[in-house]
XYZ file of C-alpha atoms in Angstrom:
423
model
C 29.344 154.062 3.044
C 29.162 154.193 6.902
C 28.856 156.862 9.359
C 30.118 156.669 13.016
C 29.104 158.633 16.169
C 30.759 158.895 19.487
C 29.103 159.214 22.706
C 30.967 159.730 26.151
C 28.315 158.696 29.093
C 29.702 159.827 32.306
C 29.449 157.877 35.512
C 26.613 159.640 37.135
C 24.499 159.357 33.783
C 25.273 155.611 34.052
C 24.334 155.604 37.438
C 21.073 157.495 37.201
C 19.819 155.343 34.153
C 20.853 152.237 36.245
C 18.622 153.693 39.121
C 15.798 154.480 36.796
C 16.132 151.170 35.604
C 15.530 149.661 39.015
C 11.593 150.532 38.662
C 11.682 148.495 35.158
C 13.457 145.807 36.748
C 10.607 145.311 39.445
C 7.699 145.455 37.158
C 9.584 142.569 34.952
C 10.322 140.381 38.040
C 6.508 140.913 39.031
C 5.288 140.297 35.661
C 7.234 137.138 35.211
C 6.178 135.746 38.635
C 2.631 136.153 37.494
C 2.885 134.735 34.372
C 4.331 131.618 35.691
C 1.729 131.285 38.157
C -1.175 132.078 35.626
C 0.496 129.493 33.278
C 0.545 126.499 35.387
C -3.242 127.474 36.204
C -4.241 127.768 32.492
C -2.405 124.492 31.775
C -4.506 122.667 33.916
C -7.996 124.591 33.211
C -6.995 123.737 29.529
C -6.449 120.321 30.054
C -9.454 119.613 32.176
C -11.814 121.640 29.293
C -10.426 119.293 26.699
C -11.116 116.268 28.376
C -14.443 117.431 29.545
C -15.352 118.040 25.750
C -13.614 114.841 24.513
C -16.111 113.011 26.783
C -18.864 114.509 25.445
C -17.890 114.483 21.938
C -20.367 112.317 19.534
C -18.456 110.949 16.409
C -20.562 111.809 13.636
C -17.977 111.017 10.457
C -18.990 112.484 7.498
C -21.124 115.934 7.440
C -23.629 113.878 5.376
C -24.745 111.966 8.539
C -25.251 115.173 10.688
C -28.945 115.702 11.182
C -31.280 117.384 13.874
C -30.624 114.851 16.230
C -27.244 116.132 17.058
C -28.626 119.708 17.470
C -27.143 120.926 20.882
C -24.441 118.188 21.028
C -20.807 118.337 20.783
C -19.724 116.842 17.660
C -16.610 115.539 15.587
C -17.262 115.934 11.759
C -15.531 115.569 8.573
C -16.197 117.163 5.334
C -15.650 119.555 2.241
C -15.696 123.263 3.165
C -16.755 124.957 0.176
C -17.768 128.510 -0.909
C -18.980 130.274 -4.278
C -18.310 133.771 -2.748
C -15.752 135.894 -5.036
C -13.035 137.636 -3.191
C -12.093 141.055 -4.873
C -9.132 142.976 -4.084
C -10.306 146.286 -5.399
C -7.070 148.174 -4.974
C -5.193 145.915 -7.603
C -8.426 144.319 -9.304
C -7.363 140.582 -8.429
C -10.448 138.480 -7.951
C -10.588 134.868 -6.778
C -13.265 132.124 -5.704
C -11.846 131.323 -2.583
C -12.141 131.130 1.429
C -9.592 133.709 1.637
C -7.430 136.028 -0.576
C -4.042 137.521 1.296
C -2.301 140.252 -0.077
C 1.541 140.720 1.136
C 3.214 144.116 0.436
C 6.977 144.615 0.356
C 8.789 148.050 -0.495
C 12.311 148.444 -1.621
C 13.866 151.335 1.012
C 16.985 152.302 2.161
C 17.456 150.720 5.800
C 19.648 152.022 8.710
C 21.600 149.078 10.932
C 24.059 149.760 13.431
C 26.891 148.235 15.038
C 27.817 149.781 18.775
C 31.325 149.317 20.517
C 31.703 150.221 24.182
C 34.577 151.138 25.745
C 34.874 151.540 29.813
C 36.961 154.314 31.078
C 38.631 154.962 34.569
C 36.334 156.858 36.848
C 32.987 154.805 35.879
C 32.550 156.402 32.372
C 31.912 154.859 29.290
C 32.679 155.877 25.547
C 30.010 154.353 23.026
C 31.294 154.260 19.243
C 28.248 153.709 16.862
C 28.690 152.892 13.362
C 25.820 153.195 10.913
C 25.404 151.520 7.735
C 22.984 151.636 4.956
C 21.285 148.998 2.699
C 18.885 148.646 0.167
C 16.181 145.804 1.249
C 12.823 144.614 0.731
C 10.586 145.529 4.027
C 7.062 145.169 4.961
C 6.637 148.842 6.007
C 7.900 152.228 4.451
C 10.843 153.339 6.336
C 11.373 157.170 7.455
C 14.582 158.002 5.889
C 14.438 161.556 7.670
C 15.253 159.851 11.029
C 18.623 158.298 9.473
C 21.523 159.341 11.958
C 23.797 160.368 9.222
C 23.277 163.883 7.816
C 24.179 162.929 4.502
C 21.958 159.984 4.479
C 19.298 161.911 5.292
C 19.646 164.188 2.196
C 21.080 161.326 -0.364
C 19.392 158.198 0.799
C 15.736 159.424 0.471
C 13.057 156.638 0.784
C 9.618 157.172 -1.540
C 6.948 154.829 -2.350
C 5.544 154.535 -5.740
C 1.848 153.441 -4.318
C 0.741 153.305 -0.978
C -0.500 149.825 -0.090
C -0.664 147.297 2.966
C -1.011 143.713 3.682
C -5.001 142.817 3.472
C -6.666 139.486 4.100
C -10.177 139.207 2.806
C -12.083 136.072 4.388
C -15.172 134.697 2.721
C -18.535 135.160 4.868
C -20.406 132.136 3.364
C -18.551 128.813 3.604
C -20.583 125.659 3.443
C -20.010 122.387 5.322
C -22.140 119.735 3.777
C -25.688 120.975 4.236
C -24.567 123.614 7.100
C -22.906 126.888 7.122
C -19.371 127.437 8.988
C -19.154 130.363 11.580
C -16.836 133.026 11.085
C -14.241 131.560 14.014
C -14.164 128.085 12.078
C -13.529 129.830 8.566
C -10.793 131.796 9.854
C -8.870 128.357 11.021
C -9.034 127.407 7.653
C -5.466 127.247 6.120
C -3.408 126.178 3.130
C -2.521 129.142 1.273
C -1.680 128.765 -2.473
C -0.244 130.832 -4.977
C -2.160 131.571 -8.259
C -1.750 133.424 -11.364
C -2.694 137.093 -11.025
C -4.771 138.455 -13.727
C -4.997 141.955 -13.989
C -7.395 143.608 -16.646
C -5.787 146.180 -18.980
C -7.994 148.941 -17.523
C -6.846 148.192 -14.224
C -3.220 148.514 -14.962
C -3.693 151.661 -17.161
C -5.684 153.200 -14.070
C -2.677 152.555 -11.848
C 0.102 153.531 -14.102
C -2.009 156.898 -14.149
C -2.369 156.754 -10.136
C 1.574 156.456 -10.110
C 2.388 159.378 -12.163
C -0.542 161.350 -10.390
C 1.087 160.483 -6.947
C 4.955 160.853 -8.120
C 5.331 163.917 -10.195
C 8.897 163.670 -9.954
C 9.113 160.985 -12.347
C 10.457 161.436 -15.663
C 9.060 158.382 -18.104
C 11.640 157.315 -20.720
C 9.975 157.741 -23.878
C 9.848 154.806 -26.406
C 9.388 155.534 -30.150
C 8.216 152.992 -32.176
C 10.426 152.500 -35.601
C 8.211 153.592 -38.676
C 7.789 151.114 -41.444
C 7.963 152.277 -44.802
C 4.928 154.431 -45.796
C 4.180 155.062 -42.128
C 4.803 157.639 -39.783
C 6.505 157.647 -36.626
C 4.225 156.233 -33.676
C 3.751 158.977 -30.597
C 6.139 158.137 -27.830
C 4.483 156.001 -24.974
C 5.442 155.719 -21.028
C 7.038 152.450 -19.910
C 5.084 150.207 -18.100
C 5.303 150.651 -14.211
C 2.946 147.683 -13.563
C 4.038 144.003 -14.083
C 2.720 140.693 -13.667
C 4.794 137.658 -12.701
C 2.758 134.675 -11.458
C 1.053 135.808 -8.184
C 3.013 138.832 -7.974
C 2.172 142.418 -9.106
C 5.305 144.197 -9.226
C 5.217 148.181 -9.258
C 8.390 149.799 -10.838
C 10.082 150.011 -13.852
C 12.310 146.768 -13.892
C 11.479 143.547 -11.580
C 15.161 142.623 -12.381
C 16.560 145.703 -11.131
C 14.457 147.383 -8.398
C 14.655 150.956 -7.467
C 13.905 152.714 -4.407
C 10.394 153.007 -3.880
C 9.499 150.039 -5.961
C 6.503 148.067 -4.530
C 6.249 144.052 -4.670
C 2.931 142.727 -4.187
C 2.399 139.145 -3.422
C -1.135 137.384 -3.568
C -2.093 133.970 -2.170
C -5.448 132.270 -1.727
C -7.067 129.521 0.650
C -9.393 127.264 -1.408
C -12.053 124.847 -0.414
C -10.426 121.843 0.979
C -11.360 118.741 3.459
C -11.772 119.899 6.948
C -12.162 118.103 10.392
C -13.931 120.005 13.257
C -14.959 119.502 16.687
C -17.759 121.970 18.009
C -21.288 122.178 19.096
C -23.990 121.857 16.630
C -27.001 123.987 16.903
C -29.178 122.777 13.884
C -27.755 125.154 11.111
C -24.265 125.988 12.056
C -21.686 125.360 14.847
C -20.794 127.068 17.955
C -17.695 127.000 20.475
C -18.069 124.471 23.539
C -18.214 126.267 26.681
C -16.730 123.978 29.430
C -17.516 124.063 33.299
C -14.407 125.921 34.107
C -15.329 128.870 31.964
C -12.883 127.748 29.034
C -14.315 127.606 25.456
C -13.273 124.692 23.045
C -13.133 124.215 19.220
C -10.974 122.584 16.830
C -10.212 122.650 13.160
C -8.043 120.399 11.426
C -7.172 120.333 7.629
C -7.710 116.906 5.934
C -9.667 114.154 7.277
C -8.464 113.483 11.037
C -9.719 111.533 13.652
C -11.253 113.123 17.082
C -8.881 110.959 19.049
C -5.903 112.573 17.065
C -7.501 116.287 17.313
C -7.628 115.956 20.909
C -4.062 114.623 21.016
C -2.599 117.311 19.095
C -4.588 119.989 21.167
C -3.070 118.547 24.555
C 0.574 118.823 22.708
C -0.171 122.211 21.822
C -1.293 123.048 25.271
C 1.903 121.165 27.038
C 4.116 123.184 24.417
C 2.660 126.569 24.989
C 3.001 125.838 28.764
C 6.868 125.140 28.361
C 7.382 128.326 26.327
C 5.521 130.358 28.687
C 7.778 128.976 31.666
C 10.780 129.805 29.729
C 9.413 133.250 29.013
C 8.375 133.888 32.708
C 11.658 132.673 33.765
C 13.634 134.919 31.673
C 11.380 137.789 32.661
C 12.624 137.164 36.205
C 16.058 136.931 35.761
C 15.889 140.074 33.448
C 14.183 141.867 36.225
C 16.551 140.875 38.737
C 19.581 141.939 36.935
C 17.943 145.378 36.314
C 17.316 145.795 40.114
C 20.902 145.130 41.062
C 22.506 147.218 37.794
C 23.402 149.749 40.122
C 26.108 147.639 41.774
C 28.084 146.961 38.610
C 28.033 150.944 37.674
C 29.071 151.934 41.020
C 32.137 149.103 41.303
C 32.736 150.215 37.417
C 34.927 153.248 38.793
C 37.598 150.587 38.143
C 36.664 148.907 34.992
C 38.077 145.554 35.621
C 36.320 145.615 39.044
C 33.236 146.689 37.239
C 33.220 143.764 34.902
C 33.918 141.209 37.786
C 31.235 142.513 39.631
C 28.763 142.444 36.965
C 29.749 139.044 35.971
C 29.161 137.597 39.455
C 25.929 139.643 40.084
C 24.586 138.117 36.574
C 25.648 134.872 37.799
C 23.769 135.217 41.031
C 20.708 136.898 39.385
C 20.371 133.823 36.992
C 20.444 131.132 39.736
C 18.404 133.060 42.070
C 15.764 134.040 38.951
C 15.736 130.296 37.979
C 15.215 129.062 41.650
C 12.583 131.754 42.389
C 10.693 130.499 38.996
C 11.184 126.805 40.292
C 9.661 127.811 43.534
C 6.589 129.705 41.918
C 5.848 126.738 39.665
C 5.953 124.283 42.662
C 3.718 126.300 44.725
C 1.620 126.656 41.539
C 1.558 122.743 41.172
C 0.514 122.275 44.903
C -2.385 124.848 43.956
C -3.567 123.484 40.615
C -1.953 119.766 40.822
C -1.627 119.011 44.339
C -1.037 115.145 43.887
C 2.152 115.811 41.343
C 3.108 119.031 43.397
C 2.902 116.862 46.691
C 4.765 114.077 45.409
C 7.617 116.220 44.051
C 7.920 118.158 47.305
C 7.945 114.765 48.930
C 10.635 113.101 46.728
C 12.713 116.532 47.187
C 12.199 115.875 51.069
C 13.383 112.266 50.827
C 16.316 113.065 48.863
C 17.345 115.790 51.074
C 16.851 113.625 54.225
C 19.162 110.985 52.310
C 22.011 113.346 51.681
C 21.541 114.607 55.398
C 21.629 111.317 57.060
C 24.339 109.900 54.566
C 26.447 112.734 55.856
C 25.978 112.176 59.554
C 26.832 108.468 58.809
C 30.258 109.258 57.350
C 31.100 111.616 60.588
C 29.993 109.144 62.591
C 32.148 106.143 61.149
C 35.447 105.319 63.026
C 38.300 106.372 61.728
C 40.627 103.418 60.151
C 43.224 102.297 62.702
C 47.329 102.586 61.558
C 48.376 99.058 61.698
C 50.529 98.017 64.647
C 54.450 97.662 63.853
């Protein structure tokens, strides 16, 4: 089932929207430029902080070797992160002795999706045909069906929810590392989630069943009567189970095999004690972040037994990767900003649809090239500021290439034209 909606947008509405978008375009351009500049400086600052920390780091090895003599020093230590703390999800009565206990909630809901087709008209107007489709899906948050575009869908495809629950992460506050205690910032970096068999008590399940019927009075339980044996009276009818356990999943609904709107699926995972490797400052009883001379803070935690050299290598690689990601993001922001700034040109030219397409394509190409060039200029200037040797070398190479092309062109012009052979 689908629902179609047609909207006509006049030339002046499109023009007004494009002019309104110019301000946002300018903001995107400035934000992208600032991001590109900051990104280059942050890369250098992080690199220098890692190098400074690496030069100070003392290799301790196993946490058993750590003692008072290392207090106040940056250390690389490996050992077993352990805890005896029992984490309990009180809403579902699930407990585990673990470093972290995670709950992920999904709800079976009606979801609206749309497809849009635009048809440009002579005179600069535009017809927009939007088709809405409705599907049943597992989603991470409730969907407000009252906001559906189809009036019939708002009445017939009403989303409900058997229980109200959200994602949750419980983290142990007491985690030991050899004879010492791990601080919160390192505990939060321990990973390796694993599934475990959920064990709800019958009392907890019964209480949840009661809560489901109390919160959903519209439910009409299917009565199940036991078949009496000879000489026995019929057993009292009982309501069906709405709470099911399947491995690490608690399913709230009539049947996990046939989900209905409003059913809730809760998945549990846990992070258990494991070997870790850390780089941090030891203060005698626990660990602290390293504060470097340029104001950066450094601390590293890797799962397993990992050498200090490998940990710093991964840190440098991560720093480089994030720098490239932010370069791409900054460049796209700059290009998107420029396209929004010049958008009124294609709208004005769109009085004749074909001309509007041509102008739109042309301005798009120009904005892409100009945005890329501007981004490269900002990065180059930033390199001169933060990495003068590399930046200066690159500009020098560029100047030499331009000079070589210039002199080669002049040489071709100055070369005598070949003489025709004498007859």
